[in-house]
């Protein structure tokens, strides 16, 4: 456990504390009165209000649209179900920059809606809300659908045989059992939308700003570290509260899973109602999830002869010091290194948390491992530049700085993927091997590893995908001669000109294809459908 604790202390807690202290401390004196001063500003109150409001609206809209799909995946069996599950999950592993770019191609100036009907939504809150639903649809489908598929359908059927209407049977039998999973999914969606950066940065323009976007603006454009530090503390407190409630709902869900019969089986659709619901889910997936990605690909092909893709091989001397295509190889190299770090740190943390004698302190550390997913990545990235600039950790000029930041985001996914599998391993197998004289290393190699190998590969795939798309921290620490794909896309979008816009669409398409390929491979490996990710 020492290595995971040291990793998160050095590369998460220290940079965040350093940048926060830089904003609130002058000449060795803390100026906590700045908290009230910053929070009393009308522009900051507007940012706080919009951040909370859009997160609540995005969460409600996601639940409304995704819950029918959760039932379809849990209760119905139909051709192409595995492929559809992968399609539904692809948006979740896409970088937020790609999501924002896809919706920009759909609803922005010259986008599909603009071409067909003259409608533009890129500077309205509706574009942000729909992009958030697009991104978080899979969270609800997997979290709620995983538990729903384990509920014994005979319980609801028995209630109906006793005279309850379908609605009443669902409300009084199924809904109470699903409540922990629905709450957990809602909290995760709220967390991801509350801390939204790439989507709002691209679609919101100067009109809309979340806490994360405002921290970026105050840090990189205004260089007001005091305001950025205060907003970081506010976001940290909010994320801590969200994760504490989420941990409680997860424990309730695990208790529910032990109480219900996990033998529920999916059946082919029966009756007009089930066929209509399946058709509605397929239409929703086609319009909300597939269409934006299809428009993104189409816009990347607008130039004759793959012109935008061919232009990626040329350095223009302005936007980049190297050809934009160089960002593809750079991102792959960084993501592989970050995946290795995340696997080592996350697997060790999961192994420690899976021990039967893990106490309350360990469970608290489990919640802390999720903080990098919610705490401002912008703060982490800028904190890297502030904190890691002196020996023995002077890493500002090292290429290794980017994989370290990406691994912070990948490690929680490794823990969440590995932990349920490690907890399911029968401890008597380990004890029997130890009694027969096996060393701890041999016990791990010959008992645990064969049982968790598939989960380890899935964890590696998720860590690779999220590392590839990390943007908030990387935008600060990626060197100009080695930009990552998300950073390259953002830089191209920030410059005027059809060629820059087309190249951004082309790079986003490449990034989407790589992430989708990793996800499809994961679906072939996955056998358990109950995990959150």
Coordinates of C-alpha atoms in Angstrom, one line a residue:
X1 CA 0.0 0.0 0.0
X2 CA 3.0 2.3 0.5
X3 CA 3.5 2.8 -3.2
X4 CA -0.1 4.0 -4.1
X5 CA -0.1 6.3 -1.0
X6 CA 3.3 7.8 -2.0
X7 CA 2.2 8.2 -5.6
X8 CA -1.0 10.0 -4.8
X9 CA 0.7 12.1 -2.1
X10 CA 3.6 13.2 -4.4
X11 CA 1.7 13.7 -7.7
X12 CA -1.8 14.7 -6.5
X13 CA -1.9 16.0 -3.0
X14 CA 1.3 18.0 -3.2
X15 CA 0.7 19.8 -6.5
X16 CA -2.9 20.7 -5.5
X17 CA -1.7 22.0 -2.1
X18 CA 1.2 23.9 -3.7
X19 CA -0.9 25.8 -6.2
X20 CA -3.6 26.5 -3.6
X21 CA -1.1 27.8 -1.2
X22 CA 0.4 30.0 -3.9
X23 CA -2.9 31.7 -4.3
X24 CA -3.8 32.1 -0.7
X25 CA -0.5 32.7 1.0
X26 CA 1.7 35.8 0.8
X27 CA 5.1 36.3 2.6
X28 CA 4.4 33.2 4.7
X29 CA 0.9 34.5 5.8
X30 CA -2.4 32.9 4.9
X31 CA -5.1 35.3 3.7
X32 CA -8.2 33.3 4.3
X33 CA -10.3 36.4 4.1
X34 CA -9.8 36.2 0.3
X35 CA -12.3 33.3 0.3
X36 CA -15.2 35.5 1.2
X37 CA -13.9 38.3 -1.0
X38 CA -13.8 36.0 -4.1
X39 CA -17.0 34.2 -3.3
X40 CA -18.8 37.6 -2.9
X41 CA -18.1 38.6 -6.5
X42 CA -21.2 38.5 -8.7
X43 CA -19.3 36.9 -11.6
X44 CA -18.1 34.1 -9.4
X45 CA -21.5 33.6 -7.9
X46 CA -22.8 33.3 -11.5
X47 CA -20.2 30.7 -12.3
X48 CA -21.1 28.7 -9.2
X49 CA -24.8 28.9 -10.0
X50 CA -24.3 27.8 -13.6
X51 CA -22.0 25.0 -12.6
X52 CA -24.5 23.6 -10.2
X53 CA -27.6 24.2 -12.4
X54 CA -26.2 22.6 -15.5
X55 CA -24.9 19.6 -13.6
X56 CA -28.4 19.0 -12.0
X57 CA -30.1 19.5 -15.4
X58 CA -27.6 17.2 -17.2
X59 CA -28.1 14.5 -14.5
X60 CA -31.8 14.6 -14.7
X61 CA -31.8 14.6 -18.5
X62 CA -29.3 11.7 -18.6
X63 CA -31.4 9.6 -16.2
X64 CA -34.6 10.3 -18.2
X65 CA -33.0 9.3 -21.5
X66 CA -30.8 6.4 -20.3
X67 CA -33.0 4.5 -17.9
X68 CA -35.1 2.9 -20.6
X69 CA -31.9 1.6 -22.2
X70 CA -30.7 0.2 -18.9
X71 CA -33.9 -1.9 -18.8
X72 CA -33.5 -3.0 -22.4
X73 CA -29.9 -4.2 -21.8
X74 CA -31.0 -5.9 -18.5
X75 CA -34.2 -7.6 -19.6
X76 CA -34.1 -8.1 -23.4
X77 CA -32.0 -10.4 -25.6
X78 CA -31.7 -9.4 -29.3
X79 CA -29.2 -9.7 -32.2
X80 CA -26.3 -7.3 -32.0
X81 CA -26.7 -6.6 -28.3
X82 CA -23.0 -6.8 -27.6
X83 CA -22.1 -4.5 -30.5
X84 CA -24.8 -2.0 -29.3
X85 CA -23.4 -2.2 -25.8
X86 CA -20.0 -1.2 -27.1
X87 CA -21.5 1.6 -29.2
X88 CA -23.2 3.0 -26.1
X89 CA -20.0 2.9 -24.1
X90 CA -17.7 4.5 -26.7
X91 CA -18.8 8.1 -25.8
X92 CA -17.8 7.6 -22.2
X93 CA -14.1 6.8 -23.1
X94 CA -13.9 9.6 -25.7
X95 CA -11.9 12.6 -24.7
X96 CA -14.2 15.6 -23.8
X97 CA -12.4 17.6 -26.5
X98 CA -13.7 15.1 -29.1
X99 CA -17.2 15.2 -27.7
X100 CA -17.2 19.0 -27.8
X101 CA -15.8 18.9 -31.4
X102 CA -18.4 16.4 -32.5
X103 CA -21.2 18.5 -31.2
X104 CA -19.6 21.6 -32.7
X105 CA -19.7 19.8 -36.1
X106 CA -23.4 19.0 -35.5
X107 CA -24.8 22.2 -34.0
X108 CA -22.1 24.9 -34.6
X109 CA -21.6 27.3 -37.5
X110 CA -21.6 25.4 -40.7
X111 CA -22.7 22.2 -38.8
X112 CA -25.3 19.8 -40.0
X113 CA -28.3 21.6 -38.3
X114 CA -27.0 24.9 -39.6
X115 CA -26.8 23.5 -43.2
X116 CA -30.2 21.8 -43.1
X117 CA -32.4 24.2 -41.1
X118 CA -30.2 27.2 -40.2
X119 CA -30.2 26.2 -36.5
X120 CA -27.2 26.8 -34.3
X121 CA -27.0 25.7 -30.7
X122 CA -23.2 25.9 -30.1
X123 CA -23.6 29.0 -27.8
X124 CA -26.7 27.8 -25.9
X125 CA -26.9 25.7 -22.8
X126 CA -28.8 23.0 -24.8
X127 CA -25.7 22.1 -26.7
X128 CA -23.8 21.6 -23.4
X129 CA -26.6 19.5 -21.8
X130 CA -26.9 17.2 -24.9
X131 CA -23.2 16.8 -25.0
X132 CA -23.2 15.8 -21.3
X133 CA -26.0 13.3 -22.0
X134 CA -23.9 11.9 -24.9
X135 CA -20.9 11.5 -22.6
X136 CA -22.6 10.0 -19.5
X137 CA -25.3 7.8 -21.2
X138 CA -23.2 4.7 -20.6
X139 CA -22.7 5.5 -16.9
X140 CA -26.4 5.0 -16.3
X141 CA -26.8 2.1 -18.7
X142 CA -23.9 0.1 -17.1
X143 CA -24.4 1.0 -13.4
X144 CA -28.2 0.6 -13.3
X145 CA -28.5 -2.0 -16.0
X146 CA -25.9 -4.2 -14.3
X147 CA -27.9 -4.4 -11.1
X148 CA -31.2 -4.6 -12.9
X149 CA -30.0 -7.6 -14.8
X150 CA -29.3 -9.3 -11.5
X151 CA -32.8 -8.7 -10.0
X152 CA -35.0 -11.7 -10.0
X153 CA -37.9 -10.8 -12.4
X154 CA -40.1 -13.3 -10.6
X155 CA -40.4 -10.9 -7.7
X156 CA -42.2 -8.3 -9.8
X157 CA -44.2 -11.0 -11.5
X158 CA -45.4 -12.3 -8.1
X159 CA -46.5 -8.8 -7.1
X160 CA -48.6 -8.6 -10.3
X161 CA -50.2 -11.9 -9.7
X162 CA -51.3 -10.6 -6.3
X163 CA -53.2 -7.8 -8.1
X164 CA -50.6 -5.0 -8.4
X165 CA -50.6 -3.0 -11.6
X166 CA -47.4 -3.0 -13.6
X167 CA -46.6 0.5 -12.4
X168 CA -47.3 -0.3 -8.8
X169 CA -45.3 -3.5 -9.0
X170 CA -42.3 -1.7 -10.5
X171 CA -42.6 1.2 -7.9
X172 CA -42.9 -1.0 -4.9
X173 CA -40.7 -4.0 -5.8
X174 CA -38.1 -3.1 -8.4
X175 CA -37.5 0.6 -7.7
X176 CA -36.5 0.1 -4.1
X177 CA -33.9 -2.5 -5.1
X178 CA -32.6 -0.3 -7.9
X179 CA -32.5 2.9 -5.8
X180 CA -28.8 2.5 -4.7
X181 CA -27.7 1.9 -8.3
X182 CA -29.7 4.8 -9.6
X183 CA -28.3 7.1 -6.9
X184 CA -24.8 5.9 -7.6
X185 CA -25.2 6.6 -11.3
X186 CA -26.8 10.0 -10.7
X187 CA -23.9 11.0 -8.4
X188 CA -21.3 9.9 -10.9
X189 CA -23.0 11.8 -13.7
X190 CA -23.4 14.9 -11.5
X191 CA -19.7 14.6 -10.6
X192 CA -18.6 14.4 -14.3
X193 CA -20.8 17.3 -15.3
X194 CA -20.1 19.4 -12.3
X195 CA -16.4 19.3 -13.2
X196 CA -16.9 19.5 -17.0
X197 CA -14.1 21.3 -18.8
X198 CA -13.6 20.3 -22.5
X199 CA -17.2 20.3 -23.5
X200 CA -18.0 23.7 -21.9
X201 CA -14.7 25.2 -23.1
X202 CA -15.6 24.4 -26.7
X203 CA -19.4 24.8 -26.8
X204 CA -19.9 27.4 -24.1
X205 CA -17.8 30.2 -25.6
X206 CA -17.4 33.3 -23.4
X207 CA -21.0 33.1 -22.2
X208 CA -21.0 29.9 -20.1
X209 CA -18.3 28.9 -17.6
X210 CA -18.2 26.0 -15.1
X211 CA -15.8 26.0 -12.1
X212 CA -13.3 24.0 -14.1
X213 CA -13.3 26.4 -17.0
X214 CA -13.2 29.4 -14.8
X215 CA -10.1 28.0 -12.9
X216 CA -8.5 27.6 -16.3
X217 CA -9.3 31.1 -17.4
X218 CA -8.1 32.6 -14.1
X219 CA -4.9 30.6 -14.2
X220 CA -3.9 30.8 -17.8
X221 CA -5.5 34.0 -19.1
X222 CA -5.9 36.4 -16.1
X223 CA -3.2 34.8 -14.0
X224 CA -5.3 35.5 -10.9
X225 CA -4.1 32.6 -8.7
X226 CA -6.1 33.8 -5.7
X227 CA -9.4 33.4 -7.5
X228 CA -8.2 30.1 -9.0
X229 CA -7.2 28.8 -5.5
X230 CA -10.6 29.7 -4.0
X231 CA -12.5 28.0 -6.8
X232 CA -10.3 25.0 -6.4
X233 CA -11.1 24.7 -2.7
X234 CA -14.8 25.1 -3.5
X235 CA -14.7 22.4 -6.1
X236 CA -12.6 20.2 -3.8
X237 CA -15.2 20.5 -1.0
X238 CA -18.1 19.7 -3.4
X239 CA -16.3 16.7 -5.0
X240 CA -15.4 15.4 -1.5
X241 CA -19.1 15.5 -0.5
X242 CA -20.2 13.9 -3.7
X243 CA -17.7 11.1 -3.4
X244 CA -18.7 10.5 0.3
X245 CA -22.3 10.1 -0.7
X246 CA -21.3 7.9 -3.7
X247 CA -19.3 5.6 -1.4
X248 CA -22.4 5.2 0.8
X249 CA -24.6 4.3 -2.2
X250 CA -22.0 1.8 -3.5
X251 CA -22.0 0.0 -0.1
X252 CA -25.8 -0.1 -0.2
X253 CA -25.7 -1.5 -3.7
X254 CA -23.3 -4.2 -2.7
X255 CA -25.6 -5.1 0.1
X256 CA -28.5 -5.3 -2.3
X257 CA -26.6 -7.6 -4.6
X258 CA -26.1 -10.0 -1.8
X259 CA -29.8 -10.1 -1.1
X260 CA -31.2 -10.6 -4.5
X261 CA -31.3 -13.6 -6.8
X262 CA -28.7 -13.1 -9.6
X263 CA -30.4 -15.6 -11.9
X264 CA -32.5 -13.2 -13.8
X265 CA -32.2 -13.9 -17.5
X266 CA -32.9 -11.7 -20.6
X267 CA -35.6 -12.7 -23.0
X268 CA -36.5 -11.8 -26.6
X269 CA -38.9 -8.9 -26.8
X270 CA -42.6 -9.9 -26.3
X271 CA -45.5 -7.7 -27.2
X272 CA -45.8 -4.4 -28.9
X273 CA -44.7 -2.4 -25.9
X274 CA -41.3 -4.1 -25.5
X275 CA -40.7 -3.9 -29.3
X276 CA -41.6 -0.2 -29.2
X277 CA -39.2 0.4 -26.2
X278 CA -36.4 -1.4 -28.0
X279 CA -37.0 0.6 -31.1
X280 CA -37.1 3.8 -29.1
X281 CA -33.7 3.0 -27.5
X282 CA -32.2 2.1 -30.9
X283 CA -33.5 5.4 -32.3
X284 CA -32.1 7.4 -29.3
X285 CA -28.7 5.7 -29.7
X286 CA -28.7 6.5 -33.4
X287 CA -29.6 10.2 -33.0
X288 CA -27.9 11.1 -29.8
X289 CA -24.8 9.0 -29.9
X290 CA -24.0 7.9 -33.4
X291 CA -25.1 11.0 -35.4
X292 CA -22.6 13.4 -33.7
X293 CA -19.8 11.0 -34.3
X294 CA -20.9 10.5 -37.9
X295 CA -21.0 14.2 -38.5
X296 CA -17.6 14.5 -37.1
X297 CA -16.2 12.0 -39.5
X298 CA -18.1 13.6 -42.4
X299 CA -16.6 17.1 -41.6
X300 CA -13.1 15.6 -41.5
X301 CA -13.7 14.3 -45.1
X302 CA -15.0 17.6 -46.6
X303 CA -11.7 18.4 -48.3
X304 CA -11.1 16.6 -51.6
X305 CA -8.7 13.7 -51.5
X306 CA -8.5 13.5 -47.7
X307 CA -7.0 17.0 -47.7
X308 CA -7.4 17.6 -44.0
X309 CA -5.7 14.3 -43.2
X310 CA -2.9 14.9 -45.6
X311 CA -2.4 18.4 -44.1
X312 CA -1.8 16.8 -40.7
X313 CA 1.6 15.7 -42.0
X314 CA 2.8 19.3 -42.5
X315 CA 3.9 21.7 -39.8
X316 CA 2.4 25.1 -40.5
X317 CA 5.0 27.0 -38.4
X318 CA 2.3 28.7 -36.4
X319 CA 0.0 26.4 -34.5
X320 CA 2.7 23.7 -33.8
X321 CA 6.4 23.4 -33.8
X322 CA 5.9 19.9 -35.4
X323 CA 3.4 18.4 -37.8
X324 CA 0.0 17.8 -36.1
X325 CA 0.3 14.1 -37.1
X326 CA 3.2 13.9 -34.7
X327 CA 0.7 14.3 -31.8
X328 CA -0.7 10.8 -32.7
X329 CA 2.5 9.0 -31.9
X330 CA 3.3 11.2 -29.0
X331 CA -0.1 10.5 -27.5
X332 CA 0.3 6.7 -28.0
X333 CA 3.7 6.8 -26.3
X334 CA 2.4 8.8 -23.4
X335 CA -0.7 6.6 -23.0
X336 CA 1.3 3.4 -22.9
X337 CA 3.6 4.8 -20.2
X338 CA 0.6 6.1 -18.2
X339 CA -1.2 2.8 -18.5
X340 CA 1.8 1.0 -17.0
X341 CA 2.0 3.4 -14.1
X342 CA -1.8 3.2 -13.5
X343 CA -1.7 -0.6 -13.6
X344 CA 1.0 -0.8 -11.0
X345 CA -0.4 1.8 -8.7
X346 CA -4.1 0.8 -9.2
X347 CA -3.5 -3.0 -8.9
X348 CA -1.5 -2.6 -5.6
X349 CA -4.2 -0.3 -4.2
X350 CA -7.0 -2.7 -5.2
X351 CA -5.1 -5.7 -3.7
X352 CA -4.7 -3.8 -0.4
X353 CA -8.4 -2.7 -0.4
X354 CA -9.6 -6.2 -1.1
X355 CA -8.1 -7.7 2.0
X356 CA -10.7 -9.0 4.5
X357 CA -9.1 -7.1 7.4
X358 CA -9.3 -3.7 5.6
X359 CA -10.6 -1.2 8.1
X360 CA -12.4 2.1 8.0
X361 CA -9.1 3.9 7.2
X362 CA -8.6 1.7 4.1
X363 CA -12.2 2.4 3.0
X364 CA -11.5 6.1 3.3
X365 CA -8.5 5.7 1.1
X366 CA -10.7 4.0 -1.4
X367 CA -12.8 7.1 -1.6
X368 CA -9.7 9.3 -1.9
X369 CA -8.5 7.4 -4.9
X370 CA -11.5 8.8 -6.8
X371 CA -10.6 12.4 -6.1
X372 CA -8.4 12.8 -9.3
X373 CA -11.6 12.2 -11.3
X374 CA -13.3 15.2 -9.8
X375 CA -10.7 17.6 -8.5
X376 CA -9.7 20.2 -11.1
X377 CA -7.3 18.7 -13.6
X378 CA -6.3 22.2 -14.5
X379 CA -5.2 22.8 -10.9
X380 CA -3.3 19.5 -11.0
X381 CA -1.5 20.4 -14.2
X382 CA -0.5 23.9 -13.1
X383 CA 0.4 22.4 -9.7
X384 CA 2.8 20.1 -11.5
X385 CA 4.6 23.1 -12.9
X386 CA 4.7 24.8 -9.5
X387 CA 5.6 21.9 -7.2
X388 CA 7.8 19.7 -9.4
X389 CA 10.4 22.3 -10.2
X390 CA 13.1 21.5 -7.6
X391 CA 15.4 18.5 -7.0
X392 CA 14.9 15.7 -6.3
X393 CA 11.6 16.0 -8.3
X394 CA 12.5 18.6 -10.9
X395 CA 10.4 17.1 -13.7
X396 CA 9.2 20.2 -15.6
X397 CA 11.5 19.4 -18.6
X398 CA 11.0 15.7 -18.4
X399 CA 8.7 13.9 -20.9
X400 CA 7.6 11.7 -18.0
X401 CA 5.5 14.5 -16.5
X402 CA 2.6 14.0 -18.9
X403 CA 2.3 10.2 -18.3
X404 CA 2.3 10.9 -14.5
X405 CA -0.6 13.3 -14.9
X406 CA -2.5 10.9 -17.1
X407 CA -1.9 8.0 -14.7
X408 CA -3.6 10.0 -12.0
X409 CA -6.8 9.7 -14.0
X410 CA -6.3 6.1 -15.1
X411 CA -5.5 4.6 -11.7
X412 CA -9.0 5.0 -10.3
X413 CA -10.4 3.1 -13.3
X414 CA -7.9 0.3 -12.6
X415 CA -9.0 0.2 -8.9
X416 CA -12.7 0.2 -9.7
X417 CA -12.2 -2.6 -12.3
X418 CA -9.9 -4.8 -10.2
X419 CA -11.4 -4.4 -6.8
X420 CA -14.7 -6.4 -7.3
X421 CA -12.8 -9.3 -8.9
X422 CA -10.1 -9.4 -6.1
X423 CA -12.8 -9.4 -3.5
X424 CA -14.5 -12.3 -5.2
X425 CA -11.4 -14.5 -4.9
X426 CA -11.9 -17.2 -2.3
X427 CA -9.3 -16.5 0.4
X428 CA -9.2 -20.2 1.2
X429 CA -7.4 -20.8 -2.1
X430 CA -4.6 -18.4 -1.0
X431 CA -4.4 -20.0 2.4
X432 CA -4.2 -23.5 0.9
X433 CA -1.4 -22.4 -1.3
X434 CA 0.5 -20.8 1.6
X435 CA 0.0 -24.0 3.7
X436 CA 1.6 -26.0 0.9
X437 CA 4.7 -23.8 1.1
X438 CA 4.1 -21.2 -1.7
X439 CA 5.6 -17.8 -1.2
X440 CA 3.4 -14.7 -1.3
X441 CA 4.7 -13.9 -4.8
X442 CA 4.0 -17.5 -6.0
X443 CA 0.5 -17.4 -4.5
X444 CA -0.2 -14.2 -6.4
X445 CA 1.3 -15.6 -9.7
X446 CA -0.5 -19.0 -9.5
X447 CA -3.7 -18.3 -7.6
X448 CA -4.7 -14.6 -8.0
X449 CA -3.3 -13.8 -11.5
X450 CA -5.1 -16.5 -13.4
X451 CA -8.4 -15.4 -11.8
X452 CA -7.9 -11.7 -12.4
X453 CA -6.0 -11.7 -15.7
X454 CA -9.1 -10.7 -17.7
X455 CA -10.0 -7.9 -15.3
X456 CA -6.4 -6.7 -15.5
X457 CA -6.5 -6.5 -19.3
X458 CA -9.9 -4.6 -19.1
X459 CA -8.4 -2.2 -16.5
X460 CA -5.4 -1.7 -18.8
X461 CA -7.7 -0.9 -21.7
X462 CA -9.7 1.7 -19.7
X463 CA -6.5 3.3 -18.4
X464 CA -5.2 3.5 -21.9
X465 CA -8.3 5.1 -23.3
X466 CA -8.7 7.7 -20.5
X467 CA -5.0 8.5 -20.5
X468 CA -5.1 9.0 -24.3
X469 CA -7.9 11.6 -23.9
X470 CA -6.8 13.5 -20.7
X471 CA -6.9 17.2 -21.4
X472 CA -7.3 19.4 -18.3
X473 CA -3.8 18.7 -16.8
X474 CA -2.0 18.0 -20.1
X475 CA -2.9 21.3 -21.6
X476 CA -0.5 22.9 -19.1
X477 CA 2.4 20.5 -19.1
X478 CA 2.5 19.2 -22.7
X479 CA 5.5 20.7 -24.4
X480 CA 5.0 22.6 -27.7
X481 CA 7.2 20.2 -29.6
X482 CA 5.3 17.2 -28.2
X483 CA 1.5 18.0 -28.0
X484 CA -1.0 15.3 -27.2
X485 CA -4.0 14.7 -29.5
X486 CA -6.5 16.5 -27.2
X487 CA -4.2 19.5 -26.9
X488 CA -3.6 19.6 -30.6
X489 CA -7.3 19.5 -31.3
X490 CA -7.9 22.4 -28.9
X491 CA -5.1 24.5 -30.4
X492 CA -6.5 24.0 -33.9
X493 CA -10.0 24.9 -32.9
X494 CA -8.7 28.1 -31.2
X495 CA -7.3 29.4 -34.5
X496 CA -9.4 30.7 -37.4
X497 CA -9.5 29.2 -40.8
X498 CA -11.2 26.3 -42.5
X499 CA -8.0 24.3 -42.7
X500 CA -7.4 24.5 -38.9
X501 CA -11.0 23.5 -38.3
X502 CA -10.8 20.6 -40.8
X503 CA -7.6 19.4 -39.2
X504 CA -9.2 19.5 -35.8
X505 CA -12.0 17.3 -37.1
X506 CA -9.5 14.9 -38.7
X507 CA -7.4 14.6 -35.5
X508 CA -10.6 14.1 -33.4
X509 CA -11.7 11.4 -35.8
X510 CA -8.3 9.6 -35.4
X511 CA -8.6 9.9 -31.6
X512 CA -12.2 8.6 -31.7
X513 CA -11.2 5.6 -33.8
X514 CA -8.3 4.6 -31.5
X515 CA -10.6 4.9 -28.4
X516 CA -13.4 3.0 -30.0
X517 CA -11.0 0.2 -31.1
X518 CA -9.8 -0.1 -27.5
X519 CA -13.4 -0.2 -26.2
X520 CA -14.4 -2.9 -28.7
X521 CA -11.5 -5.0 -27.6
X522 CA -12.6 -4.6 -24.0
X523 CA -16.1 -5.8 -24.9
X524 CA -14.6 -9.0 -26.3
X525 CA -12.7 -9.6 -23.1
X526 CA -15.5 -8.6 -20.7
X527 CA -17.7 -11.4 -19.3
X528 CA -19.1 -9.6 -16.2
X529 CA -21.7 -7.0 -17.0
X530 CA -22.2 -5.7 -13.5
X531 CA -19.3 -3.3 -13.2
X532 CA -19.6 0.5 -13.2
X533 CA -17.3 0.9 -16.2

